[in-house]
């Protein structure tokens, strides 16, 4: 098949991913960075009534693959489309809280207190963020103790689901940012989730742990949560200019097929800039390629979910 290069302006509706290499075969089909026909996802209709929330866990046992960045910016993009979103910082490093401008060391109550102290309610811990419609259950280093303490709890895999359940009727989506581990905290997130999203850096070593992760998800499906679905794998930190990045993305698509999101998140310095500012990229730099990509991801995610884009359990 003859392949020619078609130029387009990054960040436009024709190229929302901002990829620098967009190939159009001779048959005229526009291919996205995953080398599949590039779909156009419809503009979602804001829900007339909010809740109950669809719970999605962001999971990858490898660190630095974009879990926190995706949690913040996908949540903010969903809010732009009229949804109410709850973010759960379930990583003792507290990166999600920091990325939203909150100092974890100054918090009196966090997810740890919610898990371990029956006198603390979700409303006690809940914080509003600088984005209307986007709320947060924050975390800090105290959460690292929960993994040890939960071992002696009855139904220890279900503690997170129990404590966030009162909040879910008030939101459309709940995104849980998990720690880079497949320990008890992550199992808690998978047990209460409807779906799991796997951010995956377009780099060789990022592929090595995917098989183990998929095995863990399969075991949770069999033993703890039959309703758990794989939302998809999201390629992050992609640089279309490098052969290595394109080859890794091609291997991911070859291995997982339609489970790989069409949307790809390019590597850009604007993401760390937004983190330092304590804002989502959609408000820090609304016209950037990163903001465009996460809005596209939000539309793709919503197109994959049943209508309405929430799920009651």
mmCIF file of C-alpha atoms in Angstrom:
data_model
loop_
_atom_site.group_PDB
_atom_site.id
_atom_site.type_symbol
_atom_site.label_atom_id
_atom_site.label_comp_id
_atom_site.label_asym_id
_atom_site.label_seq_id
_atom_site.Cartn_x
_atom_site.Cartn_y
_atom_site.Cartn_z
ATOM 1 C CA UNK A 1 0.000 0.000 0.000
ATOM 2 C CA UNK A 2 1.354 3.392 -0.960
ATOM 3 C CA UNK A 3 1.508 5.849 1.909
ATOM 4 C CA UNK A 4 1.676 9.592 1.504
ATOM 5 C CA UNK A 5 1.997 12.262 4.160
ATOM 6 C CA UNK A 6 -0.901 14.586 4.696
ATOM 7 C CA UNK A 7 -0.218 17.857 6.456
ATOM 8 C CA UNK A 8 -2.614 19.149 9.104
ATOM 9 C CA UNK A 9 -2.509 21.675 11.869
ATOM 10 C CA UNK A 10 -1.945 20.117 15.311
ATOM 11 C CA UNK A 11 -4.682 20.758 17.822
ATOM 12 C CA UNK A 12 -7.460 21.257 15.266
ATOM 13 C CA UNK A 13 -10.570 19.066 14.901
ATOM 14 C CA UNK A 14 -8.797 17.302 12.015
ATOM 15 C CA UNK A 15 -5.814 16.570 14.236
ATOM 16 C CA UNK A 16 -6.813 16.858 17.898
ATOM 17 C CA UNK A 17 -3.949 14.651 19.022
ATOM 18 C CA UNK A 18 -1.382 17.055 17.625
ATOM 19 C CA UNK A 19 0.597 14.174 16.128
ATOM 20 C CA UNK A 20 3.294 15.337 13.750
ATOM 21 C CA UNK A 21 3.039 12.359 11.411
ATOM 22 C CA UNK A 22 -0.458 11.749 10.041
ATOM 23 C CA UNK A 23 -0.520 9.262 7.218
ATOM 24 C CA UNK A 24 -3.246 8.948 4.607
ATOM 25 C CA UNK A 25 -3.154 5.795 2.459
ATOM 26 C CA UNK A 26 -3.997 5.998 -1.209
ATOM 27 C CA UNK A 27 -7.601 4.994 -0.437
ATOM 28 C CA UNK A 28 -8.077 8.326 1.352
ATOM 29 C CA UNK A 29 -8.665 6.908 4.842
ATOM 30 C CA UNK A 30 -7.166 9.212 7.447
ATOM 31 C CA UNK A 31 -5.029 7.254 9.906
ATOM 32 C CA UNK A 32 -4.384 8.391 13.459
ATOM 33 C CA UNK A 33 -1.155 7.833 15.405
ATOM 34 C CA UNK A 34 -2.253 4.265 16.207
ATOM 35 C CA UNK A 35 -2.269 3.590 12.444
ATOM 36 C CA UNK A 36 -5.976 2.856 12.529
ATOM 37 C CA UNK A 37 -8.708 4.854 10.768
ATOM 38 C CA UNK A 38 -9.117 8.061 12.738
ATOM 39 C CA UNK A 39 -12.683 8.281 14.119
ATOM 40 C CA UNK A 40 -14.581 11.456 14.909
ATOM 41 C CA UNK A 41 -16.153 11.263 18.341
ATOM 42 C CA UNK A 42 -19.408 13.183 18.836
ATOM 43 C CA UNK A 43 -19.776 16.120 21.152
ATOM 44 C CA UNK A 44 -21.387 14.678 24.305
ATOM 45 C CA UNK A 45 -24.694 15.992 25.594
ATOM 46 C CA UNK A 46 -24.465 17.175 29.217
ATOM 47 C CA UNK A 47 -26.522 14.939 31.513
ATOM 48 C CA UNK A 48 -29.802 16.392 32.754
ATOM 49 C CA UNK A 49 -29.454 14.548 36.073
ATOM 50 C CA UNK A 50 -26.181 13.720 37.828
ATOM 51 C CA UNK A 51 -25.183 10.341 39.225
ATOM 52 C CA UNK A 52 -24.651 7.632 40.093
ATOM 53 C CA UNK A 53 -20.982 7.702 39.156
ATOM 54 C CA UNK A 54 -19.098 5.287 36.969
ATOM 55 C CA UNK A 55 -15.911 4.421 38.888
ATOM 56 C CA UNK A 56 -12.695 4.129 36.888
ATOM 57 C CA UNK A 57 -9.319 3.131 38.351
ATOM 58 C CA UNK A 58 -6.128 4.468 36.757
ATOM 59 C CA UNK A 59 -3.698 1.584 37.160
ATOM 60 C CA UNK A 60 -0.159 0.734 36.121
ATOM 61 C CA UNK A 61 2.420 -0.697 38.499
ATOM 62 C CA UNK A 62 5.141 1.244 36.681
ATOM 63 C CA UNK A 63 5.591 4.800 37.890
ATOM 64 C CA UNK A 64 5.924 7.865 35.714
ATOM 65 C CA UNK A 65 3.588 6.723 32.944
ATOM 66 C CA UNK A 66 1.011 9.516 33.228
ATOM 67 C CA UNK A 67 -1.595 8.114 35.640
ATOM 68 C CA UNK A 68 -1.868 11.281 37.703
ATOM 69 C CA UNK A 69 -1.687 13.583 34.683
ATOM 70 C CA UNK A 70 -4.454 11.605 33.014
ATOM 71 C CA UNK A 71 -6.614 11.549 36.142
ATOM 72 C CA UNK A 72 -6.425 15.330 36.525
ATOM 73 C CA UNK A 73 -6.838 16.289 32.898
ATOM 74 C CA UNK A 74 -9.402 13.681 31.877
ATOM 75 C CA UNK A 75 -11.436 14.704 34.910
ATOM 76 C CA UNK A 76 -11.198 18.377 33.968
ATOM 77 C CA UNK A 77 -12.116 17.636 30.352
ATOM 78 C CA UNK A 78 -15.181 15.642 31.441
ATOM 79 C CA UNK A 79 -16.247 18.596 33.586
ATOM 80 C CA UNK A 80 -16.098 20.820 30.509
ATOM 81 C CA UNK A 81 -18.699 18.529 28.925
ATOM 82 C CA UNK A 82 -21.083 19.050 31.812
ATOM 83 C CA UNK A 83 -20.293 16.061 34.036
ATOM 84 C CA UNK A 84 -19.604 16.170 37.762
ATOM 85 C CA UNK A 85 -16.360 14.382 38.569
ATOM 86 C CA UNK A 86 -14.892 13.038 41.802
ATOM 87 C CA UNK A 87 -11.137 12.411 41.940
ATOM 88 C CA UNK A 88 -9.677 10.041 44.530
ATOM 89 C CA UNK A 89 -5.980 10.384 45.345
ATOM 90 C CA UNK A 90 -5.110 6.813 46.284
ATOM 91 C CA UNK A 91 -1.333 7.198 46.169
ATOM 92 C CA UNK A 92 0.647 7.959 49.360
ATOM 93 C CA UNK A 93 2.852 10.299 47.334
ATOM 94 C CA UNK A 94 -0.128 12.660 47.036
ATOM 95 C CA UNK A 95 0.770 13.691 43.492
ATOM 96 C CA UNK A 96 -2.847 14.141 42.469
ATOM 97 C CA UNK A 97 -3.439 16.524 45.352
ATOM 98 C CA UNK A 98 -0.263 18.477 44.541
ATOM 99 C CA UNK A 99 -1.269 18.664 40.879
ATOM 100 C CA UNK A 100 -4.467 20.418 41.928
ATOM 101 C CA UNK A 101 -2.681 22.981 44.066
ATOM 102 C CA UNK A 102 -3.122 21.304 47.469
ATOM 103 C CA UNK A 103 -0.265 20.798 49.920
ATOM 104 C CA UNK A 104 -0.703 17.241 51.293
ATOM 105 C CA UNK A 105 1.413 18.015 54.366
ATOM 106 C CA UNK A 106 -1.106 20.619 55.537
ATOM 107 C CA UNK A 107 -4.129 18.319 55.418
ATOM 108 C CA UNK A 108 -5.836 17.313 58.659
ATOM 109 C CA UNK A 109 -8.034 14.644 57.068
ATOM 110 C CA UNK A 110 -7.241 12.484 54.049
ATOM 111 C CA UNK A 111 -8.300 9.234 52.414
ATOM 112 C CA UNK A 112 -6.266 7.451 55.094
ATOM 113 C CA UNK A 113 -8.576 8.756 57.840
ATOM 114 C CA UNK A 114 -11.578 7.829 55.716
ATOM 115 C CA UNK A 115 -10.343 4.244 55.414
ATOM 116 C CA UNK A 116 -9.196 3.682 58.978
ATOM 117 C CA UNK A 117 -11.441 5.858 61.179
ATOM 118 C CA UNK A 118 -15.118 4.940 61.146
ATOM 119 C CA UNK A 119 -15.933 8.312 62.697
ATOM 120 C CA UNK A 120 -14.726 10.145 59.566
ATOM 121 C CA UNK A 121 -17.152 10.478 56.660
ATOM 122 C CA UNK A 122 -16.406 11.123 52.991
ATOM 123 C CA UNK A 123 -17.922 14.599 53.326
ATOM 124 C CA UNK A 124 -15.372 15.391 56.053
ATOM 125 C CA UNK A 125 -12.493 14.662 53.670
ATOM 126 C CA UNK A 126 -13.961 16.014 50.426
ATOM 127 C CA UNK A 127 -12.341 19.159 48.975
ATOM 128 C CA UNK A 128 -13.417 21.437 46.170
ATOM 129 C CA UNK A 129 -10.769 22.192 43.559
ATOM 130 C CA UNK A 130 -10.207 25.301 41.485
ATOM 131 C CA UNK A 131 -12.348 23.748 38.738
ATOM 132 C CA UNK A 132 -16.096 23.908 39.302
ATOM 133 C CA UNK A 133 -17.627 20.439 39.234
ATOM 134 C CA UNK A 134 -14.314 18.731 40.019
ATOM 135 C CA UNK A 135 -13.924 17.567 43.623
ATOM 136 C CA UNK A 136 -11.153 15.657 45.380
ATOM 137 C CA UNK A 137 -10.569 13.147 48.146
ATOM 138 C CA UNK A 138 -6.924 14.029 48.932
ATOM 139 C CA UNK A 139 -4.065 11.876 50.170
ATOM 140 C CA UNK A 140 -0.636 12.140 51.754
ATOM 141 C CA UNK A 141 2.118 9.895 53.093
ATOM 142 C CA UNK A 142 -0.170 8.647 55.895
ATOM 143 C CA UNK A 143 -1.853 6.400 53.336
ATOM 144 C CA UNK A 144 1.270 4.234 53.165
ATOM 145 C CA UNK A 145 0.349 2.849 56.602
ATOM 146 C CA UNK A 146 -3.080 1.763 55.409
ATOM 147 C CA UNK A 147 -1.712 -1.090 53.317
ATOM 148 C CA UNK A 148 -0.331 -2.751 56.451
ATOM 149 C CA UNK A 149 -3.288 -1.938 58.682
ATOM 150 C CA UNK A 150 -5.895 -3.153 56.189
ATOM 151 C CA UNK A 151 -4.434 -6.670 56.217
ATOM 152 C CA UNK A 152 -6.280 -7.483 59.439
ATOM 153 C CA UNK A 153 -9.591 -5.962 58.298
ATOM 154 C CA UNK A 154 -12.594 -8.109 57.393
ATOM 155 C CA UNK A 155 -13.338 -7.781 53.646
ATOM 156 C CA UNK A 156 -10.147 -5.731 53.344
ATOM 157 C CA UNK A 157 -10.421 -5.509 49.537
ATOM 158 C CA UNK A 158 -13.771 -3.712 49.796
ATOM 159 C CA UNK A 159 -12.954 -0.906 52.239
ATOM 160 C CA UNK A 160 -12.505 1.837 49.642
ATOM 161 C CA UNK A 161 -15.755 0.955 47.897
ATOM 162 C CA UNK A 162 -17.611 1.120 51.205
ATOM 163 C CA UNK A 163 -16.321 4.555 52.216
ATOM 164 C CA UNK A 164 -16.817 6.316 48.866
ATOM 165 C CA UNK A 165 -20.248 4.775 48.206
ATOM 166 C CA UNK A 166 -22.191 7.666 49.851
ATOM 167 C CA UNK A 167 -20.604 10.154 47.422
ATOM 168 C CA UNK A 168 -21.249 8.298 44.157
ATOM 169 C CA UNK A 169 -24.926 9.326 43.706
ATOM 170 C CA UNK A 170 -23.797 12.965 43.451
ATOM 171 C CA UNK A 171 -21.264 12.497 40.613
ATOM 172 C CA UNK A 172 -21.212 11.166 37.066
ATOM 173 C CA UNK A 173 -17.641 9.873 37.096
ATOM 174 C CA UNK A 174 -15.195 8.873 39.843
ATOM 175 C CA UNK A 175 -11.530 8.566 38.817
ATOM 176 C CA UNK A 176 -9.155 6.807 41.233
ATOM 177 C CA UNK A 177 -5.450 7.597 40.862
ATOM 178 C CA UNK A 178 -3.660 4.452 42.080
ATOM 179 C CA UNK A 179 -0.109 4.092 43.359
ATOM 180 C CA UNK A 180 2.529 2.413 41.136
ATOM 181 C CA UNK A 181 2.021 -0.969 42.748
ATOM 182 C CA UNK A 182 -0.268 -3.986 42.572
ATOM 183 C CA UNK A 183 -0.657 -4.110 46.356
ATOM 184 C CA UNK A 184 -3.732 -4.038 48.567
ATOM 185 C CA UNK A 185 -4.554 -0.381 47.877
ATOM 186 C CA UNK A 186 -4.689 -0.986 44.133
ATOM 187 C CA UNK A 187 -6.756 -4.152 44.659
ATOM 188 C CA UNK A 188 -9.211 -2.017 46.668
ATOM 189 C CA UNK A 189 -9.517 0.380 43.740
ATOM 190 C CA UNK A 190 -10.072 -2.451 41.255
ATOM 191 C CA UNK A 191 -12.640 -4.103 43.506
ATOM 192 C CA UNK A 192 -14.875 -1.032 43.654
ATOM 193 C CA UNK A 193 -14.368 0.087 40.043
ATOM 194 C CA UNK A 194 -16.573 -0.456 37.025
ATOM 195 C CA UNK A 195 -13.589 -0.041 34.711
ATOM 196 C CA UNK A 196 -9.812 0.196 34.665
ATOM 197 C CA UNK A 197 -7.778 2.494 32.439
ATOM 198 C CA UNK A 198 -4.103 1.745 31.845
ATOM 199 C CA UNK A 199 -1.900 4.739 30.917
ATOM 200 C CA UNK A 200 1.147 3.334 29.154
ATOM 201 C CA UNK A 201 4.304 5.244 28.286
ATOM 202 C CA UNK A 202 5.451 4.711 24.690
ATOM 203 C CA UNK A 203 8.750 3.231 25.806
ATOM 204 C CA UNK A 204 10.000 -0.369 25.720
ATOM 205 C CA UNK A 205 10.324 -0.960 29.460
ATOM 206 C CA UNK A 206 6.751 0.249 29.987
ATOM 207 C CA UNK A 207 5.558 -2.828 28.083
ATOM 208 C CA UNK A 208 7.233 -5.362 30.342
ATOM 209 C CA UNK A 209 4.789 -5.169 33.233
ATOM 210 C CA UNK A 210 1.591 -5.082 31.208
ATOM 211 C CA UNK A 211 1.185 -8.877 31.185
ATOM 212 C CA UNK A 212 1.420 -8.983 34.993
ATOM 213 C CA UNK A 213 -1.081 -6.151 35.278
ATOM 214 C CA UNK A 214 -3.538 -7.914 32.972
ATOM 215 C CA UNK A 215 -3.155 -11.083 35.035
ATOM 216 C CA UNK A 216 -3.971 -9.140 38.207
ATOM 217 C CA UNK A 217 -7.029 -7.560 36.586
ATOM 218 C CA UNK A 218 -8.191 -11.002 35.455
ATOM 219 C CA UNK A 219 -7.896 -12.389 38.996
ATOM 220 C CA UNK A 220 -9.868 -9.455 40.415
ATOM 221 C CA UNK A 221 -12.568 -10.069 37.797
ATOM 222 C CA UNK A 222 -12.772 -13.749 38.728
ATOM 223 C CA UNK A 223 -12.625 -13.442 42.511
ATOM 224 C CA UNK A 224 -13.722 -9.978 43.611
ATOM 225 C CA UNK A 225 -15.467 -7.922 40.935
ATOM 226 C CA UNK A 226 -17.188 -9.652 38.024
ATOM 227 C CA UNK A 227 -18.348 -6.302 36.622
ATOM 228 C CA UNK A 228 -14.834 -4.919 36.193
ATOM 229 C CA UNK A 229 -14.051 -4.021 32.581
ATOM 230 C CA UNK A 230 -10.886 -2.839 30.873
ATOM 231 C CA UNK A 231 -11.758 0.648 29.649
ATOM 232 C CA UNK A 232 -8.654 0.731 27.499
ATOM 233 C CA UNK A 233 -4.934 1.331 27.280
ATOM 234 C CA UNK A 234 -3.867 4.938 26.791
ATOM 235 C CA UNK A 235 -0.573 5.687 25.063
ATOM 236 C CA UNK A 236 1.165 8.600 26.817
ATOM 237 C CA UNK A 237 4.386 10.580 26.387
ATOM 238 C CA UNK A 238 4.256 9.787 22.680
ATOM 239 C CA UNK A 239 6.720 11.370 20.283
ATOM 240 C CA UNK A 240 5.848 10.585 16.673
ATOM 241 C CA UNK A 241 9.246 11.867 15.550
ATOM 242 C CA UNK A 242 11.046 8.868 17.063
ATOM 243 C CA UNK A 243 11.047 5.435 15.474
ATOM 244 C CA UNK A 244 11.116 3.830 18.926
ATOM 245 C CA UNK A 245 7.912 5.575 20.007
ATOM 246 C CA UNK A 246 6.098 4.582 16.825
ATOM 247 C CA UNK A 247 7.277 0.967 17.109
ATOM 248 C CA UNK A 248 6.187 0.668 20.765
ATOM 249 C CA UNK A 249 2.760 2.094 19.960
ATOM 250 C CA UNK A 250 2.413 -0.311 17.032
ATOM 251 C CA UNK A 251 3.254 -3.259 19.309
ATOM 252 C CA UNK A 252 0.677 -2.162 21.871
ATOM 253 C CA UNK A 253 -2.009 -1.940 19.177
ATOM 254 C CA UNK A 254 -0.956 -5.307 17.764
ATOM 255 C CA UNK A 255 -1.224 -6.929 21.209
ATOM 256 C CA UNK A 256 -4.409 -5.284 22.492
ATOM 257 C CA UNK A 257 -6.296 -4.169 19.380
ATOM 258 C CA UNK A 258 -9.432 -2.151 20.026
ATOM 259 C CA UNK A 259 -8.645 -1.971 23.744
ATOM 260 C CA UNK A 260 -6.101 0.740 22.842
ATOM 261 C CA UNK A 261 -7.614 4.211 22.745
ATOM 262 C CA UNK A 262 -7.386 6.014 19.418
ATOM 263 C CA UNK A 263 -6.442 9.136 21.332
ATOM 264 C CA UNK A 264 -2.719 9.413 22.064
ATOM 265 C CA UNK A 265 -1.178 11.853 24.534
ATOM 266 C CA UNK A 266 1.916 13.522 23.130
ATOM 267 C CA UNK A 267 4.957 14.439 25.176
ATOM 268 C CA UNK A 268 4.953 18.165 25.955
ATOM 269 C CA UNK A 269 6.494 20.499 28.527
ATOM 270 C CA UNK A 270 3.097 22.063 29.193
ATOM 271 C CA UNK A 271 2.040 19.171 31.439
ATOM 272 C CA UNK A 272 4.757 19.734 34.078
ATOM 273 C CA UNK A 273 4.159 23.476 33.775
ATOM 274 C CA UNK A 274 0.489 22.936 34.589
ATOM 275 C CA UNK A 275 1.412 20.689 37.532
ATOM 276 C CA UNK A 276 3.643 23.395 39.014
ATOM 277 C CA UNK A 277 0.768 25.851 38.635
ATOM 278 C CA UNK A 278 -1.600 23.400 40.372
ATOM 279 C CA UNK A 279 -4.075 23.398 37.484
ATOM 280 C CA UNK A 280 -5.353 21.016 34.818
ATOM 281 C CA UNK A 281 -3.932 21.654 31.365
ATOM 282 C CA UNK A 282 -7.454 22.536 30.189
ATOM 283 C CA UNK A 283 -7.466 25.679 32.335
ATOM 284 C CA UNK A 284 -3.724 26.383 32.444
ATOM 285 C CA UNK A 285 -3.359 26.398 28.650
ATOM 286 C CA UNK A 286 -6.790 25.739 27.092
ATOM 287 C CA UNK A 287 -5.570 26.007 23.486
ATOM 288 C CA UNK A 288 -2.565 23.694 23.897
ATOM 289 C CA UNK A 289 -2.153 20.329 22.185
ATOM 290 C CA UNK A 290 -2.343 18.616 25.569
ATOM 291 C CA UNK A 291 -5.706 20.185 26.382
ATOM 292 C CA UNK A 292 -6.996 19.258 22.931
ATOM 293 C CA UNK A 293 -5.843 15.659 23.371
ATOM 294 C CA UNK A 294 -7.546 15.221 26.739
ATOM 295 C CA UNK A 295 -10.789 16.701 25.436
ATOM 296 C CA UNK A 296 -10.601 14.180 22.610
ATOM 297 C CA UNK A 297 -9.944 11.419 25.142
ATOM 298 C CA UNK A 298 -12.992 12.524 27.140
ATOM 299 C CA UNK A 299 -15.170 12.269 24.027
ATOM 300 C CA UNK A 300 -13.728 8.850 23.197
ATOM 301 C CA UNK A 301 -14.230 7.580 26.735
ATOM 302 C CA UNK A 302 -17.839 8.779 26.789
ATOM 303 C CA UNK A 303 -18.494 7.178 23.400
ATOM 304 C CA UNK A 304 -17.364 3.812 24.822
ATOM 305 C CA UNK A 305 -19.602 3.973 27.871
ATOM 306 C CA UNK A 306 -23.267 2.959 27.787
ATOM 307 C CA UNK A 307 -25.753 5.797 27.667
ATOM 308 C CA UNK A 308 -26.118 7.488 30.042
ATOM 309 C CA UNK A 309 -22.400 7.599 30.755
ATOM 310 C CA UNK A 310 -22.895 6.415 34.309
ATOM 311 C CA UNK A 311 -23.461 3.020 35.820
ATOM 312 C CA UNK A 312 -25.299 2.081 38.962
ATOM 313 C CA UNK A 313 -24.260 -0.973 40.881
#
